[in-house]
Amino acid sequence: MTDKAIVEERQGEVFTGDKKTSSGKLFYIESYGCQMNFSDSEIVASILGEANYHPTPNLDDADLVLINTCSIREKAEETVRKRLRVFEKSLADKPGSLVGVLGCMAERLKNKLLEEEKLVDLVVGPDAYRDLPTLLADADEGNRGVNVFLSREETYADISPVRLNSSGVTAFISIMRGCDNMCSFCVVPYTRGRERSRDPFSIVAEASDLFERGYREVTLLGQNVDSYSWTREGIPQVSFANLLAMVADIHPLLRIRFSTSHPKDITDQVLHTIARYPNICKYIHLPVQSGSSRVLKLMNRTYDQAWYKNKIDRIYELVPDCAISSDIIAGFCSETEADHEETLNIMRYARYSMSYMFMYSERPGTPAAKKYADDVPLEEKKRRLQGVIALQNELSRQHNRKDVGQSFEILIEGDSKRSKEYFKGRNSQNKMVVFRKIPGFKPGDYTKVTIKDATSATLIGVVADKTVEVAMPQ
Ligand code: SAH
Ligand code: SF4
Ligand code: F3S
């Protein structure tokens, strides 16, 4: 991954699969933001399928154009506005087609979006996707509609997502929605509502079904997976550690990943479960945000530097081969050069394999916007971000260099981007590995690869063992 890719918002992704030829209408969907949003687009596709709308990769063919949006930083919202201008142009000679804004920006701006964006017919928040068919019918009659109702219960547990752009090997599964933490910089609690956990049996059923269809890796998604908790009368409480074990027990050939872990909530029980199951990946995304206890307090992250370091120690103690990654914000309100240095120090301490790194972007309505001045000058934010990126590149290079000479079990995901003669896949530590194809192997197979070379972003290897490795729980 280049520096640029690390700091940029995830680019809009368009469904690129086959166009359905059956009767019914066609929808085109673009998704922005976090994995949760990409996962939601697959729920939307399922709900629309029931209403006889089918996905198309071509904007020009679409009766319905949807954009699933992100509000996390100002730039994410600007990108969406730009895309709406592009849609406006391409749809100018197609009267009758409908445009809908979904996701976090819909939730944040509500009716204002209809006022500001004349092109938009529908504004639908993350908990209101079941209402899409009704809103579409109304919009067909000329009534522009908004549903941004945030639910305390909705988890879409019974909806079987339509996998868009799937490799057929890896898939996301949402295990919870919303967030009850109030990190002062963050808009998510306002756009996604209260935290709620999904029925674990529906999660296991979805993962089992994916496995039977040939998928070999599932990523369990939530804003704070460690606070997953499901209780029903007569059934003992299911914690995140319990859930991990339930999904890992489906089959030793099904790999489990999860994101995002919160330093305040990750437990020893979770770490022991990761250590016990070879098919639970040895990779934890544990965003630190800042290394300075003073800044962490202003961010309302509810842990300090010492607590975070302790968690890092515990992870490396209980899961020695674990890779840890992070999210980092440069230039938060009142951040000094000394605070910034502490962020660099904690990065070195944690030995991150990779990080997502951002400049602080004030979001209207958040506690930080209300209470603190966004007082680090842009040039200074940029400089600090560059420092963070340069250090992470060096840490990633060191991390990857240590892998040279070692062998890893790789799940083959498909052709490498650069050459059809190479496969790409990941090791348990979530590192992308590229290696020359050998006959008899296909995406979805596991193979042992010895690493010969490494950059800061990719490992390059050769197939070491032509038998498929099956890891069994100990
Ligand atoms: N739930 C996850 C993160 C979700 S948002 C967690 O708690 O770690 C993904 C990342 O975006 C955050 O970790 C943070 O680093 C970044 N982010 C969130 N709000 C931001 C803001 N206002 N400005 C810059 N970066 C922000
Ligand atoms: Fe935002 Fe904090 Fe919740 Fe993550 S844990 S989504 S950063 S409020
Ligand atoms: Fe963005 Fe919403 Fe995800 S704000 S990061 S799409 S939860």
JSON list of N, CA and C in Angstrom, two decimals, residues 14 28 58 71 74 83 86 144 146 157 205 222 226 238 258 276 285 292 323 407 426 435 446 452:
[
{"chain": "A", "resi": 14, "resn": "VAL", "atom": "N", "xyz": [-17.74, 0.11, -6.80]},
{"chain": "A", "resi": 14, "resn": "VAL", "atom": "CA", "xyz": [-18.95, -0.10, -7.58]},
{"chain": "A", "resi": 14, "resn": "VAL", "atom": "C", "xyz": [-19.14, -1.58, -7.76]},
{"chain": "A", "resi": 28, "resn": "TYR", "atom": "N", "xyz": [-27.82, 0.67, -9.34]},
{"chain": "A", "resi": 28, "resn": "TYR", "atom": "CA", "xyz": [-26.37, 0.83, -9.34]},
{"chain": "A", "resi": 28, "resn": "TYR", "atom": "C", "xyz": [-26.01, 1.34, -7.95]},
{"chain": "A", "resi": 58, "resn": "ASN", "atom": "N", "xyz": [-23.39, -0.71, -14.44]},
{"chain": "A", "resi": 58, "resn": "ASN", "atom": "CA", "xyz": [-23.39, 0.46, -15.33]},
{"chain": "A", "resi": 58, "resn": "ASN", "atom": "C", "xyz": [-24.37, 1.53, -14.87]},
{"chain": "A", "resi": 71, "resn": "SER", "atom": "N", "xyz": [-19.41, 9.81, 6.79]},
{"chain": "A", "resi": 71, "resn": "SER", "atom": "CA", "xyz": [-19.29, 11.17, 7.34]},
{"chain": "A", "resi": 71, "resn": "SER", "atom": "C", "xyz": [-18.07, 11.34, 8.22]},
{"chain": "A", "resi": 74, "resn": "GLU", "atom": "N", "xyz": [-14.35, 15.32, 6.90]},
{"chain": "A", "resi": 74, "resn": "GLU", "atom": "CA", "xyz": [-14.97, 16.24, 5.95]},
{"chain": "A", "resi": 74, "resn": "GLU", "atom": "C", "xyz": [-14.74, 15.79, 4.52]},
{"chain": "A", "resi": 83, "resn": "ARG", "atom": "N", "xyz": [-19.44, 13.09, -6.35]},
{"chain": "A", "resi": 83, "resn": "ARG", "atom": "CA", "xyz": [-20.05, 11.99, -7.09]},
{"chain": "A", "resi": 83, "resn": "ARG", "atom": "C", "xyz": [-21.49, 12.36, -7.48]},
{"chain": "A", "resi": 86, "resn": "VAL", "atom": "N", "xyz": [-21.47, 14.20, -10.57]},
{"chain": "A", "resi": 86, "resn": "VAL", "atom": "CA", "xyz": [-21.23, 13.31, -11.73]},
{"chain": "A", "resi": 86, "resn": "VAL", "atom": "C", "xyz": [-22.54, 12.60, -12.10]},
{"chain": "A", "resi": 144, "resn": "ARG", "atom": "N", "xyz": [-40.57, 12.65, -2.84]},
{"chain": "A", "resi": 144, "resn": "ARG", "atom": "CA", "xyz": [-39.23, 12.42, -2.32]},
{"chain": "A", "resi": 144, "resn": "ARG", "atom": "C", "xyz": [-39.34, 12.04, -0.85]},
{"chain": "A", "resi": 146, "resn": "VAL", "atom": "N", "xyz": [-37.72, 10.60, 3.11]},
{"chain": "A", "resi": 146, "resn": "VAL", "atom": "CA", "xyz": [-36.63, 10.49, 4.07]},
{"chain": "A", "resi": 146, "resn": "VAL", "atom": "C", "xyz": [-37.02, 9.48, 5.15]},
{"chain": "A", "resi": 157, "resn": "ALA", "atom": "N", "xyz": [-30.72, -9.21, 11.23]},
{"chain": "A", "resi": 157, "resn": "ALA", "atom": "CA", "xyz": [-30.25, -10.58, 11.48]},
{"chain": "A", "resi": 157, "resn": "ALA", "atom": "C", "xyz": [-30.82, -11.58, 10.49]},
{"chain": "A", "resi": 205, "resn": "ALA", "atom": "N", "xyz": [-25.13, -19.18, 11.52]},
{"chain": "A", "resi": 205, "resn": "ALA", "atom": "CA", "xyz": [-25.83, -19.70, 10.33]},
{"chain": "A", "resi": 205, "resn": "ALA", "atom": "C", "xyz": [-25.29, -19.04, 9.07]},
{"chain": "A", "resi": 222, "resn": "GLY", "atom": "N", "xyz": [-17.82, -4.87, 13.68]},
{"chain": "A", "resi": 222, "resn": "GLY", "atom": "CA", "xyz": [-18.53, -4.01, 14.63]},
{"chain": "A", "resi": 222, "resn": "GLY", "atom": "C", "xyz": [-17.62, -2.85, 14.95]},
{"chain": "A", "resi": 226, "resn": "ASP", "atom": "N", "xyz": [-15.36, -6.04, 20.94]},
{"chain": "A", "resi": 226, "resn": "ASP", "atom": "CA", "xyz": [-15.15, -6.61, 22.27]},
{"chain": "A", "resi": 226, "resn": "ASP", "atom": "C", "xyz": [-16.31, -6.34, 23.22]},
{"chain": "A", "resi": 238, "resn": "VAL", "atom": "N", "xyz": [-23.77, -14.55, 25.78]},
{"chain": "A", "resi": 238, "resn": "VAL", "atom": "CA", "xyz": [-22.74, -14.85, 24.78]},
{"chain": "A", "resi": 238, "resn": "VAL", "atom": "C", "xyz": [-21.84, -13.62, 24.67]},
{"chain": "A", "resi": 258, "resn": "PHE", "atom": "N", "xyz": [-11.67, -10.27, 12.63]},
{"chain": "A", "resi": 258, "resn": "PHE", "atom": "CA", "xyz": [-12.64, -9.41, 13.32]},
{"chain": "A", "resi": 258, "resn": "PHE", "atom": "C", "xyz": [-12.07, -8.00, 13.36]},
{"chain": "A", "resi": 276, "resn": "ARG", "atom": "N", "xyz": [-6.03, -20.17, 21.14]},
{"chain": "A", "resi": 276, "resn": "ARG", "atom": "CA", "xyz": [-6.43, -21.58, 21.14]},
{"chain": "A", "resi": 276, "resn": "ARG", "atom": "C", "xyz": [-6.82, -22.09, 19.75]},
{"chain": "A", "resi": 285, "resn": "HIS", "atom": "N", "xyz": [-6.63, -5.39, 15.17]},
{"chain": "A", "resi": 285, "resn": "HIS", "atom": "CA", "xyz": [-6.63, -3.96, 14.85]},
{"chain": "A", "resi": 285, "resn": "HIS", "atom": "C", "xyz": [-7.06, -3.25, 16.13]},
{"chain": "A", "resi": 292, "resn": "SER", "atom": "N", "xyz": [-0.50, 10.13, 23.71]},
{"chain": "A", "resi": 292, "resn": "SER", "atom": "CA", "xyz": [-0.42, 11.03, 24.86]},
{"chain": "A", "resi": 292, "resn": "SER", "atom": "C", "xyz": [-1.65, 10.84, 25.77]},
{"chain": "A", "resi": 323, "resn": "ALA", "atom": "N", "xyz": [0.04, -10.01, 14.90]},
{"chain": "A", "resi": 323, "resn": "ALA", "atom": "CA", "xyz": [0.35, -8.69, 14.34]},
{"chain": "A", "resi": 323, "resn": "ALA", "atom": "C", "xyz": [-0.70, -7.71, 14.86]},
{"chain": "A", "resi": 407, "resn": "SER", "atom": "N", "xyz": [7.94, -19.48, 6.74]},
{"chain": "A", "resi": 407, "resn": "SER", "atom": "CA", "xyz": [6.86, -20.03, 5.92]},
{"chain": "A", "resi": 407, "resn": "SER", "atom": "C", "xyz": [5.53, -19.77, 6.59]},
{"chain": "A", "resi": 426, "resn": "ARG", "atom": "N", "xyz": [-3.47, -13.89, 1.87]},
{"chain": "A", "resi": 426, "resn": "ARG", "atom": "CA", "xyz": [-2.98, -13.33, 3.14]},
{"chain": "A", "resi": 426, "resn": "ARG", "atom": "C", "xyz": [-2.52, -14.42, 4.08]},
{"chain": "A", "resi": 435, "resn": "PHE", "atom": "N", "xyz": [2.79, -14.69, -4.80]},
{"chain": "A", "resi": 435, "resn": "PHE", "atom": "CA", "xyz": [3.69, -15.79, -5.17]},
{"chain": "A", "resi": 435, "resn": "PHE", "atom": "C", "xyz": [3.28, -16.38, -6.51]},
{"chain": "A", "resi": 446, "resn": "TYR", "atom": "N", "xyz": [-5.71, -23.35, 0.56]},
{"chain": "A", "resi": 446, "resn": "TYR", "atom": "CA", "xyz": [-4.61, -22.93, 1.43]},
{"chain": "A", "resi": 446, "resn": "TYR", "atom": "C", "xyz": [-3.32, -23.51, 0.89]},
{"chain": "A", "resi": 452, "resn": "LYS", "atom": "N", "xyz": [10.47, -14.81, 0.45]},
{"chain": "A", "resi": 452, "resn": "LYS", "atom": "CA", "xyz": [11.81, -14.58, -0.08]},
{"chain": "A", "resi": 452, "resn": "LYS", "atom": "C", "xyz": [12.21, -13.11, -0.03]}
]
